Amino acid sequence: MTVSAEPVVSFGDRLAGVFATQGQLCVGIDPHSWLLREWNLPDTAAGAESFGRAVVAAAAGRVGLVKPQVAFYERFGSAGFVALERVLADARHAGLLVIGDAKRGDLGTSALAYAEAWLSPGSPLEVDALTLAAYMGVGSLDSSLSLAAAHGKGVFLLAATSNPEAADIQKAIVAEGSHAGSSVARAILDEVGERNGCTSGTIGGAASAGVAPGLGSIGVVLGATLDLAVFGIDVHQTPTEFRTPVLAPGFGHQGGNIMDLISIYGGYADGVIVSESRSVLSAGPHRIEEAIERRVAEVGAVRG
Amino acid sequence: MTVSAEPVVSFGDRLAGVFATQGQLCVGIDPHSWLLREWNLPDTAAGAESFGRAVVAAAAGRVGLVKPQVAFYERFGSAGFVALERVLADARHAGLLVIGDAKRGDLGTSALAYAEAWLSPGSPLEVDALTLAAYMGVGSLDSSLSLAAAHGKGVFLLAATSNPEAADIQKAIVAEGSHAGSSVARAILDEVGERNGCTSGTIGGAASAGVAPGLGSIGVVLGATLDLAVFGIDVHQTPTEFRTPVLAPGFGHQGGNIMDLISIYGGYADGVIVSESRSVLSAGPHRIEEAIERRVAEVGAVRG
C-alpha cells in the first residue's frame, strides 16, 4: 500500500462537515424485489440500477449521505455490480458521502483485498465508508483500517444490532485480555474508541478536557431500537469516547423514534447517522423527494 | 422462495460422495497480487480469471473440491465478478464442488439476498456452499439456511479461526439463553449441530447409536492450528454431533500438519475439508498439478 504524499481530509472531518451543512439523515438504497415492484421496475440488475440512480437523484441536495445495501445488487452477480458501480458514480458526482453497506470481514490479505475493493481511490466500487463485521476480531481488520485512513476513508464496525438472535454473541462476556469482563459489543466499541484516539474506561473531567473535538473515522453500528445499557454500554459516561461516529439503523420503519435520539445515544448523539430506508423508499418514485424532505425536517427539529 | 418439487440431493450427501471417491483435499483459488506476479499474469481481472481457470483445470480429476476466495476477485469490482463467474462455470462443468469463500453475513432480507446470489440454481455466482459469518447470530442466517437446504446447497459458518485477534469474541462466554456458559465458538458449533439434526451436549452411547450416519449440510470453520479445547470444544465427546462438516484452513503453509488431523479434529475428522491454498498455488502454473497430486497423496496416506 502506498500512502499518498498529499494530505487527505479524514472521513471523520468530512462527516462532520456534512452534519453541519446537511444534517444527520442518511437515505438507504435497498432495491428489494418488492420495492422494485412498487416502483414499477423489473426485478433485474437494470431495475436495481434505475432504482438506485433515482434515489441518488432524489437525495442529492436534500441529504448528505446515502447507504446502498450491497446484498440487493450482489444477488444479480456481476451485472448487479455493474449497476451498483453506476449508482456509486452518480452519488460521487452529486457530492454525496456514500456508505457501502457490505458487512465484509476477513483476515490478512483477504481483508485487505476487500478494503482495496471499496476504499481505494479510483476503484470502480469506491465508497467513502464501508460497513465491516469483526467476527475474527477488530485486530483482524487493522490492515483495512490503515488503508482507509491513508485514503481519508471510513469504516463502520458492527457492534450491537437490533435483532434478538444477536444476543448470544454480542452480549457474551470477553474472558481474557484487556477487555475481559466487557460484553463483545462493548469491547468492539472500546477498541474502536482507542483507534479513534479516545481513552477507554471512566475518565475524570480534567483529563478529558484536553481532547480535540471532531469525529473519528472509525465508526460503529448501534441499532436504534436497543437499550445499550444491557450491553454494558453507558452512553452518558466517558465523554472522550464520543468521537466515534455511530451508524444507526432502526429509526422509522423498524420502530426507533427520532425523538428518543438523545436518550438512546447520549453523548454519541452528535455523531449519529440516522439511517432510513423503507420509511423513505416506500413513498415510491413520485413522492420520495417529499418523503426525504419530511424526514430531514423531523430529524432537524430534534437536532435543532 | 420456491421450493423445487424435485427431490434434491443434500450438500452433505454430495460432500460425502466426493470424500469417498476423491478424498478430503480442497484447493483454494486465491489470486493475490503476488501470486499473479509469480504466475506471470497481470494483476487485473483478466489475470485473476486466467489464474482461476488454470487452477480449476489442474484440480479437475485430481480433487473434488475448490474454494475461490471472493475478496481477490471483488477487488476488481464488477470486472472481477465477471472473471469469477467464468471460473465458477468452469468448475461446475468439471464436476467440482465449489465452496465460495465470501464470509457474508447480514439480517433478514439482506441475508436472504446473499443466499440468493450464491446458492440459487442458475444464479451467475452459483456455488455449492458459501462461507458465512454470524456476528448477528446464527438465527439471523436461518432464511439463508432454508434457501440452501431447499436447493441442496451448503454453508460453512465461522466458528473458531486461527488468528490471535479473534480470541476476544470467539472465546467470550455466552451470558444468557440455552447456550449460556459456552464460548461463542462452541455455541455456534452447537447451534449448527442442532440444525444438522444432532443433539448437543453430552450424550450416552445408547442414545447416540440410533443416529443416521452421513454428513449434514451446515458446516463450520475450525482452524487447523488451534487447540479447540481452549474454546470448550471437546472433539472426542458427543459423537452424534460429528455429522457437522468442518472446513479447515491452516494446513500446509500456515503450519497445520496433516499428520495431526485426528488429534486436532477427533470425531469430526471424517467430515474435515482440508483446505490448502498457498502450499499448492505457489508451485506455479507448470508444477501445480504435481503439487496437488503430492498433497492428495499425503492427505490420503493419513486418511487411509
CSV table of N, CA and C in Angstrom, one decimal, chain B residues 104-227:
chain,number,residue,atom,x,y,z
B,104,ARG,N,-20.0,-13.9,4.0
B,104,ARG,CA,-21.1,-12.9,4.0
B,104,ARG,C,-21.9,-13.1,5.3
B,105,GLY,N,-22.6,-12.0,5.7
B,105,GLY,CA,-23.4,-12.1,6.9
B,105,GLY,C,-24.3,-10.9,7.0
B,106,ASP,N,-25.6,-11.0,7.2
B,106,ASP,CA,-26.4,-9.9,7.3
B,106,ASP,C,-27.7,-10.4,8.0
B,107,LEU,N,-28.7,-9.5,8.0
B,107,LEU,CA,-30.0,-9.8,8.6
B,107,LEU,C,-31.1,-9.9,7.6
B,108,GLY,N,-32.2,-10.7,7.9
B,108,GLY,CA,-33.4,-10.6,7.2
B,108,GLY,C,-33.3,-10.7,5.7
B,109,THR,N,-33.9,-9.8,5.0
B,109,THR,CA,-34.0,-9.8,3.6
B,109,THR,C,-32.6,-9.6,3.0
B,110,SER,N,-31.7,-8.9,3.7
B,110,SER,CA,-30.4,-8.8,3.1
B,110,SER,C,-29.6,-10.1,3.2
B,111,ALA,N,-29.7,-10.8,4.3
B,111,ALA,CA,-29.1,-12.1,4.4
B,111,ALA,C,-29.6,-13.0,3.3
B,112,LEU,N,-30.9,-13.0,3.1
B,112,LEU,CA,-31.5,-13.8,2.1
B,112,LEU,C,-31.0,-13.4,0.7
B,113,ALA,N,-30.8,-12.2,0.4
B,113,ALA,CA,-30.3,-11.7,-0.9
B,113,ALA,C,-28.9,-12.3,-1.1
B,114,TYR,N,-28.1,-12.4,-0.1
B,114,TYR,CA,-26.8,-13.0,-0.3
B,114,TYR,C,-26.9,-14.5,-0.6
B,115,ALA,N,-27.8,-15.2,0.1
B,115,ALA,CA,-28.1,-16.6,-0.2
B,115,ALA,C,-28.6,-16.7,-1.7
B,116,GLU,N,-29.5,-15.8,-2.1
B,116,GLU,CA,-29.9,-15.9,-3.5
B,116,GLU,C,-28.8,-15.7,-4.5
B,117,ALA,N,-27.9,-14.8,-4.1
B,117,ALA,CA,-26.8,-14.5,-5.1
B,117,ALA,C,-25.9,-15.8,-5.3
B,118,TRP,N,-25.6,-16.5,-4.2
B,118,TRP,CA,-24.6,-17.6,-4.3
B,118,TRP,C,-25.2,-19.0,-4.3
B,119,LEU,N,-26.4,-19.2,-3.8
B,119,LEU,CA,-26.9,-20.5,-3.6
B,119,LEU,C,-28.2,-20.9,-4.4
B,120,SER,N,-28.6,-20.0,-5.3
B,120,SER,CA,-29.8,-20.3,-6.1
B,120,SER,C,-29.3,-20.9,-7.4
B,121,PRO,N,-29.9,-22.0,-7.8
B,121,PRO,CA,-29.6,-22.6,-9.1
B,121,PRO,C,-29.8,-21.6,-10.2
B,122,GLY,N,-28.8,-21.5,-11.1
B,122,GLY,CA,-29.0,-20.6,-12.2
B,122,GLY,C,-28.4,-19.3,-12.0
B,123,SER,N,-28.1,-18.9,-10.7
B,123,SER,CA,-27.5,-17.6,-10.4
B,123,SER,C,-26.1,-17.6,-11.1
B,124,PRO,N,-25.7,-16.4,-11.6
B,124,PRO,CA,-24.4,-16.4,-12.2
B,124,PRO,C,-23.3,-16.7,-11.2
B,125,LEU,N,-23.5,-16.4,-9.9
B,125,LEU,CA,-22.5,-16.7,-8.9
B,125,LEU,C,-22.7,-18.0,-8.2
B,126,GLU,N,-23.5,-18.9,-8.8
B,126,GLU,CA,-23.9,-20.1,-8.1
B,126,GLU,C,-22.7,-21.0,-7.7
B,127,VAL,N,-22.7,-21.3,-6.4
B,127,VAL,CA,-21.7,-22.3,-5.9
B,127,VAL,C,-22.4,-23.4,-5.1
B,128,ASP,N,-21.7,-24.4,-4.6
B,128,ASP,CA,-22.3,-25.4,-3.9
B,128,ASP,C,-22.4,-25.1,-2.4
B,129,ALA,N,-21.5,-24.3,-1.9
B,129,ALA,CA,-21.6,-23.9,-0.5
B,129,ALA,C,-20.9,-22.6,-0.3
B,130,LEU,N,-21.3,-21.9,0.7
B,130,LEU,CA,-20.8,-20.5,0.9
B,130,LEU,C,-20.4,-20.3,2.4
B,131,THR,N,-19.3,-19.6,2.6
B,131,THR,CA,-18.9,-19.3,4.0
B,131,THR,C,-19.7,-18.1,4.4
B,132,LEU,N,-20.1,-18.2,5.7
B,132,LEU,CA,-20.9,-17.1,6.3
B,132,LEU,C,-20.3,-16.7,7.7
B,133,ALA,N,-20.5,-15.5,8.1
B,133,ALA,CA,-20.1,-15.0,9.4
B,133,ALA,C,-21.3,-14.6,10.2
B,134,ALA,N,-21.4,-15.1,11.4
B,134,ALA,CA,-22.7,-14.9,12.1
B,134,ALA,C,-22.6,-14.0,13.3
B,135,TYR,N,-21.9,-12.8,13.0
B,135,TYR,CA,-21.8,-11.8,14.1
B,135,TYR,C,-23.2,-11.4,14.7
B,136,MET,N,-24.2,-11.5,13.8
B,136,MET,CA,-25.5,-11.1,14.3
B,136,MET,C,-26.3,-12.3,14.7
B,137,GLY,N,-25.6,-13.4,15.0
B,137,GLY,CA,-26.3,-14.6,15.5
B,137,GLY,C,-26.6,-15.6,14.4
B,138,VAL,N,-26.5,-16.9,14.8
B,138,VAL,CA,-26.8,-18.0,13.8
B,138,VAL,C,-28.3,-17.8,13.3
B,139,GLY,N,-29.2,-17.5,14.2
B,139,GLY,CA,-30.6,-17.3,13.9
B,139,GLY,C,-30.8,-16.2,12.8
B,140,SER,N,-29.9,-15.3,12.7
B,140,SER,CA,-30.0,-14.2,11.7
B,140,SER,C,-29.9,-14.8,10.3
B,141,LEU,N,-29.3,-16.0,10.2
B,141,LEU,CA,-29.0,-16.6,8.9
B,141,LEU,C,-30.0,-17.7,8.6
B,142,ASP,N,-31.0,-17.9,9.4
B,142,ASP,CA,-31.9,-19.0,9.2
B,142,ASP,C,-32.6,-19.0,7.8
B,143,SER,N,-32.9,-17.8,7.3
B,143,SER,CA,-33.5,-17.7,6.0
B,143,SER,C,-32.5,-18.2,4.9
B,144,SER,N,-31.3,-17.9,5.1
B,144,SER,CA,-30.2,-18.4,4.2
B,144,SER,C,-30.1,-19.9,4.3
B,145,LEU,N,-30.2,-20.4,5.5
B,145,LEU,CA,-30.0,-21.9,5.7
B,145,LEU,C,-31.2,-22.6,5.0
B,146,SER,N,-32.4,-22.0,5.1
B,146,SER,CA,-33.6,-22.6,4.5
B,146,SER,C,-33.4,-22.6,3.0
B,147,LEU,N,-33.0,-21.5,2.4
B,147,LEU,CA,-32.8,-21.4,1.0
B,147,LEU,C,-31.8,-22.5,0.5
B,148,ALA,N,-30.7,-22.6,1.3
B,148,ALA,CA,-29.6,-23.5,1.0
B,148,ALA,C,-30.2,-24.9,1.0
B,149,ALA,N,-30.9,-25.3,2.0
B,149,ALA,CA,-31.4,-26.7,2.1
B,149,ALA,C,-32.4,-27.0,1.0
B,150,ALA,N,-33.2,-26.0,0.6
B,150,ALA,CA,-34.2,-26.3,-0.5
B,150,ALA,C,-33.5,-26.6,-1.8
B,151,HIS,N,-32.3,-26.1,-2.0
B,151,HIS,CA,-31.6,-26.3,-3.2
B,151,HIS,C,-30.4,-27.3,-3.2
B,152,GLY,N,-30.3,-28.0,-2.0
B,152,GLY,CA,-29.2,-28.9,-1.9
B,152,GLY,C,-27.9,-28.3,-1.8
B,153,LYS,N,-27.9,-27.0,-1.2
B,153,LYS,CA,-26.6,-26.3,-1.1
B,153,LYS,C,-26.2,-26.4,0.4
B,154,GLY,N,-24.9,-26.0,0.6
B,154,GLY,CA,-24.4,-26.0,2.0
B,154,GLY,C,-23.9,-24.6,2.4
B,155,VAL,N,-23.6,-24.5,3.7
B,155,VAL,CA,-23.0,-23.2,4.2
B,155,VAL,C,-21.9,-23.7,5.2
B,156,PHE,N,-21.0,-22.8,5.4
B,156,PHE,CA,-20.0,-23.0,6.5
B,156,PHE,C,-19.9,-21.7,7.3
B,157,LEU,N,-20.2,-21.9,8.6
B,157,LEU,CA,-20.2,-20.7,9.5
B,157,LEU,C,-18.9,-20.6,10.2
B,158,LEU,N,-18.3,-19.4,10.2
B,158,LEU,CA,-17.1,-19.2,11.0
B,158,LEU,C,-17.4,-19.6,12.5
B,159,ALA,N,-16.6,-20.4,13.1
B,159,ALA,CA,-16.7,-20.7,14.5
B,159,ALA,C,-15.4,-20.3,15.2
B,160,ALA,N,-14.4,-21.1,15.0
B,160,ALA,CA,-13.1,-20.7,15.7
B,160,ALA,C,-12.0,-20.6,14.6
B,161,THR,N,-11.5,-19.4,14.5
B,161,THR,CA,-10.4,-19.1,13.5
B,161,THR,C,-9.1,-19.0,14.1
B,162,SER,N,-8.0,-19.1,13.3
B,162,SER,CA,-6.7,-19.3,13.8
B,162,SER,C,-6.0,-18.0,14.3
B,163,ASN,N,-6.5,-16.9,13.9
B,163,ASN,CA,-5.8,-15.6,14.2
B,163,ASN,C,-5.9,-15.2,15.7
B,164,PRO,N,-4.9,-14.7,16.3
B,164,PRO,CA,-4.9,-14.4,17.7
B,164,PRO,C,-5.9,-13.3,18.1
B,165,GLU,N,-6.1,-12.4,17.1
B,165,GLU,CA,-7.1,-11.3,17.4
B,165,GLU,C,-8.5,-11.7,17.6
B,166,ALA,N,-8.8,-13.0,17.2
B,166,ALA,CA,-10.2,-13.5,17.3
B,166,ALA,C,-10.6,-13.9,18.7
B,167,ALA,N,-9.6,-14.0,19.6
B,167,ALA,CA,-9.9,-14.6,20.9
B,167,ALA,C,-11.0,-13.8,21.7
B,168,ASP,N,-10.9,-12.5,21.7
B,168,ASP,CA,-11.9,-11.7,22.4
B,168,ASP,C,-13.3,-12.1,22.2
B,169,ILE,N,-13.6,-12.3,20.9
B,169,ILE,CA,-15.0,-12.6,20.5
B,169,ILE,C,-15.3,-14.1,20.6
B,170,GLN,N,-14.4,-14.9,20.0
B,170,GLN,CA,-14.7,-16.3,19.8
B,170,GLN,C,-14.6,-17.1,21.2
B,171,LYS,N,-13.8,-16.6,22.1
B,171,LYS,CA,-13.7,-17.2,23.4
B,171,LYS,C,-14.6,-16.6,24.5
B,172,ALA,N,-15.3,-15.5,24.1
B,172,ALA,CA,-16.2,-14.9,25.0
B,172,ALA,C,-17.3,-15.9,25.5
B,173,ILE,N,-17.8,-15.7,26.7
B,173,ILE,CA,-18.7,-16.6,27.3
B,173,ILE,C,-20.1,-16.1,27.1
B,174,VAL,N,-21.0,-16.9,26.5
B,174,VAL,CA,-22.4,-16.6,26.3
B,174,VAL,C,-23.0,-16.4,27.7
B,175,ALA,N,-23.8,-15.3,27.8
B,175,ALA,CA,-24.3,-14.9,29.2
B,175,ALA,C,-25.7,-15.4,29.4
B,176,GLU,N,-26.5,-15.6,28.4
B,176,GLU,CA,-27.9,-15.9,28.6
B,176,GLU,C,-28.4,-16.9,27.6
B,177,GLY,N,-29.6,-17.4,27.8
B,177,GLY,CA,-30.2,-18.3,26.8
B,177,GLY,C,-29.7,-19.7,26.9
B,178,SER,N,-30.0,-20.6,26.0
B,178,SER,CA,-29.7,-22.0,26.1
B,178,SER,C,-28.3,-22.4,25.9
B,179,HIS,N,-27.4,-21.4,25.5
B,179,HIS,CA,-26.0,-21.7,25.3
B,179,HIS,C,-25.2,-21.0,26.4
B,180,ALA,N,-25.9,-20.5,27.4
B,180,ALA,CA,-25.2,-19.8,28.5
B,180,ALA,C,-24.0,-20.6,29.1
B,181,GLY,N,-22.9,-20.0,29.2
B,181,GLY,CA,-21.7,-20.7,29.8
B,181,GLY,C,-20.8,-21.3,28.7
B,182,SER,N,-21.2,-21.4,27.5
B,182,SER,CA,-20.4,-21.8,26.4
B,182,SER,C,-19.6,-20.7,25.8
B,183,SER,N,-18.4,-21.0,25.2
B,183,SER,CA,-17.8,-20.0,24.4
B,183,SER,C,-18.6,-19.7,23.2
B,184,VAL,N,-18.4,-18.5,22.6
B,184,VAL,CA,-19.1,-18.2,21.4
B,184,VAL,C,-18.9,-19.2,20.3
B,185,ALA,N,-17.6,-19.6,20.1
B,185,ALA,CA,-17.3,-20.6,19.1
B,185,ALA,C,-18.0,-21.9,19.3
B,186,ARG,N,-18.1,-22.3,20.6
B,186,ARG,CA,-18.8,-23.6,20.9
B,186,ARG,C,-20.3,-23.4,20.7
B,187,ALA,N,-20.8,-22.3,21.1
B,187,ALA,CA,-22.3,-22.0,20.9
B,187,ALA,C,-22.6,-22.1,19.4
B,188,ILE,N,-21.8,-21.6,18.6
B,188,ILE,CA,-22.1,-21.7,17.1
B,188,ILE,C,-22.0,-23.1,16.6
B,189,LEU,N,-20.9,-23.8,17.1
B,189,LEU,CA,-20.8,-25.3,16.7
B,189,LEU,C,-22.1,-26.0,17.2
B,190,ASP,N,-22.5,-25.7,18.4
B,190,ASP,CA,-23.7,-26.4,18.9
B,190,ASP,C,-25.0,-26.0,18.1
B,191,GLU,N,-25.1,-24.8,17.9
B,191,GLU,CA,-26.3,-24.3,17.1
B,191,GLU,C,-26.3,-25.0,15.7
B,192,VAL,N,-25.2,-25.1,15.1
B,192,VAL,CA,-25.1,-25.7,13.8
B,192,VAL,C,-25.4,-27.2,13.9
B,193,GLY,N,-24.9,-27.9,15.0
B,193,GLY,CA,-25.1,-29.3,15.2
B,193,GLY,C,-26.6,-29.5,15.4
B,194,GLU,N,-27.3,-28.7,16.1
B,194,GLU,CA,-28.7,-28.8,16.3
B,194,GLU,C,-29.5,-28.8,15.0
B,195,ARG,N,-29.0,-27.8,14.1
B,195,ARG,CA,-29.7,-27.7,12.8
B,195,ARG,C,-29.3,-28.8,11.9
B,196,ASN,N,-28.3,-29.5,12.1
B,196,ASN,CA,-27.9,-30.7,11.3
B,196,ASN,C,-28.6,-32.0,11.9
B,197,GLY,N,-29.5,-31.8,12.9
B,197,GLY,CA,-30.2,-32.9,13.4
B,197,GLY,C,-29.4,-33.6,14.5
B,198,CYS,N,-28.4,-33.0,15.0
B,198,CYS,CA,-27.6,-33.6,16.1
B,198,CYS,C,-28.2,-33.2,17.4
B,199,THR,N,-27.9,-33.9,18.4
B,199,THR,CA,-28.2,-33.5,19.8
B,199,THR,C,-27.0,-32.9,20.4
B,200,SER,N,-27.1,-31.7,21.0
B,200,SER,CA,-25.9,-31.1,21.6
B,200,SER,C,-25.7,-31.6,23.1
B,201,GLY,N,-24.6,-31.3,23.6
B,201,GLY,CA,-24.3,-31.7,25.0
B,201,GLY,C,-23.7,-33.1,25.1
B,202,THR,N,-23.6,-33.6,26.2
B,202,THR,CA,-23.0,-34.9,26.4
B,202,THR,C,-24.1,-36.0,26.3
B,203,ILE,N,-23.8,-37.0,25.5
B,203,ILE,CA,-24.8,-38.0,25.2
B,203,ILE,C,-24.3,-39.4,25.5
B,204,GLY,N,-25.2,-40.2,26.0
B,204,GLY,CA,-24.8,-41.6,26.3
B,204,GLY,C,-24.7,-42.4,25.1
B,205,GLY,N,-23.9,-43.4,25.1
B,205,GLY,CA,-23.6,-44.3,23.9
B,205,GLY,C,-24.9,-44.9,23.4
B,206,ALA,N,-25.8,-45.3,24.2
B,206,ALA,CA,-27.0,-46.0,23.8
B,206,ALA,C,-27.9,-45.0,22.9
B,207,ALA,N,-28.0,-43.8,23.4
B,207,ALA,CA,-28.9,-42.8,22.7
B,207,ALA,C,-28.3,-42.4,21.4
B,208,SER,N,-27.0,-42.4,21.3
B,208,SER,CA,-26.4,-41.9,20.0
B,208,SER,C,-26.3,-43.0,19.0
B,209,ALA,N,-26.5,-44.3,19.4
B,209,ALA,CA,-26.3,-45.4,18.5
B,209,ALA,C,-27.3,-45.4,17.3
B,210,GLY,N,-28.5,-44.8,17.6
B,210,GLY,CA,-29.5,-44.8,16.5
B,210,GLY,C,-29.4,-43.6,15.5
B,211,VAL,N,-28.5,-42.7,15.7
B,211,VAL,CA,-28.4,-41.6,14.8
B,211,VAL,C,-27.9,-42.0,13.4
B,212,ALA,N,-28.6,-41.5,12.4
B,212,ALA,CA,-28.2,-41.9,11.0
B,212,ALA,C,-26.8,-41.4,10.7
B,213,PRO,N,-26.1,-42.2,9.9
B,213,PRO,CA,-24.7,-41.7,9.5
B,213,PRO,C,-24.8,-40.7,8.4
B,214,GLY,N,-23.7,-40.2,7.9
B,214,GLY,CA,-23.8,-39.2,6.9
B,214,GLY,C,-23.5,-37.9,7.4
B,215,LEU,N,-23.3,-36.9,6.5
B,215,LEU,CA,-22.9,-35.6,6.9
B,215,LEU,C,-24.1,-34.6,6.7
B,216,GLY,N,-24.1,-33.7,7.6
B,216,GLY,CA,-25.1,-32.6,7.5
B,216,GLY,C,-24.7,-31.6,6.4
B,217,SER,N,-25.5,-30.6,6.2
B,217,SER,CA,-25.2,-29.7,5.1
B,217,SER,C,-24.8,-28.3,5.6
B,218,ILE,N,-24.8,-28.2,6.9
B,218,ILE,CA,-24.3,-26.9,7.5
B,218,ILE,C,-23.0,-27.2,8.3
B,219,GLY,N,-22.0,-26.6,7.8
B,219,GLY,CA,-20.7,-26.8,8.4
B,219,GLY,C,-20.2,-25.7,9.2
B,220,VAL,N,-19.0,-25.9,9.7
B,220,VAL,CA,-18.3,-24.8,10.5
B,220,VAL,C,-16.9,-24.7,10.0
B,221,VAL,N,-16.3,-23.5,10.3
B,221,VAL,CA,-14.9,-23.3,10.0
B,221,VAL,C,-14.2,-23.4,11.3
B,222,LEU,N,-13.3,-24.3,11.4
B,222,LEU,CA,-12.4,-24.5,12.6
B,222,LEU,C,-11.0,-24.6,12.2
B,223,GLY,N,-10.2,-23.6,12.5
B,223,GLY,CA,-8.8,-23.5,12.0
B,223,GLY,C,-8.0,-24.7,12.5
B,224,ALA,N,-7.1,-25.1,11.6
B,224,ALA,CA,-6.2,-26.3,11.9
B,224,ALA,C,-5.1,-26.0,12.8
B,225,THR,N,-4.8,-24.8,13.1
B,225,THR,CA,-3.7,-24.5,14.0
B,225,THR,C,-4.1,-24.3,15.5
B,226,LEU,N,-5.4,-24.6,15.8
B,226,LEU,CA,-6.0,-24.3,17.1
B,226,LEU,C,-6.0,-25.5,18.0
B,227,ASP,N,-5.9,-25.2,19.3
B,227,ASP,CA,-6.3,-26.2,20.3
B,227,ASP,C,-7.7,-25.9,20.6
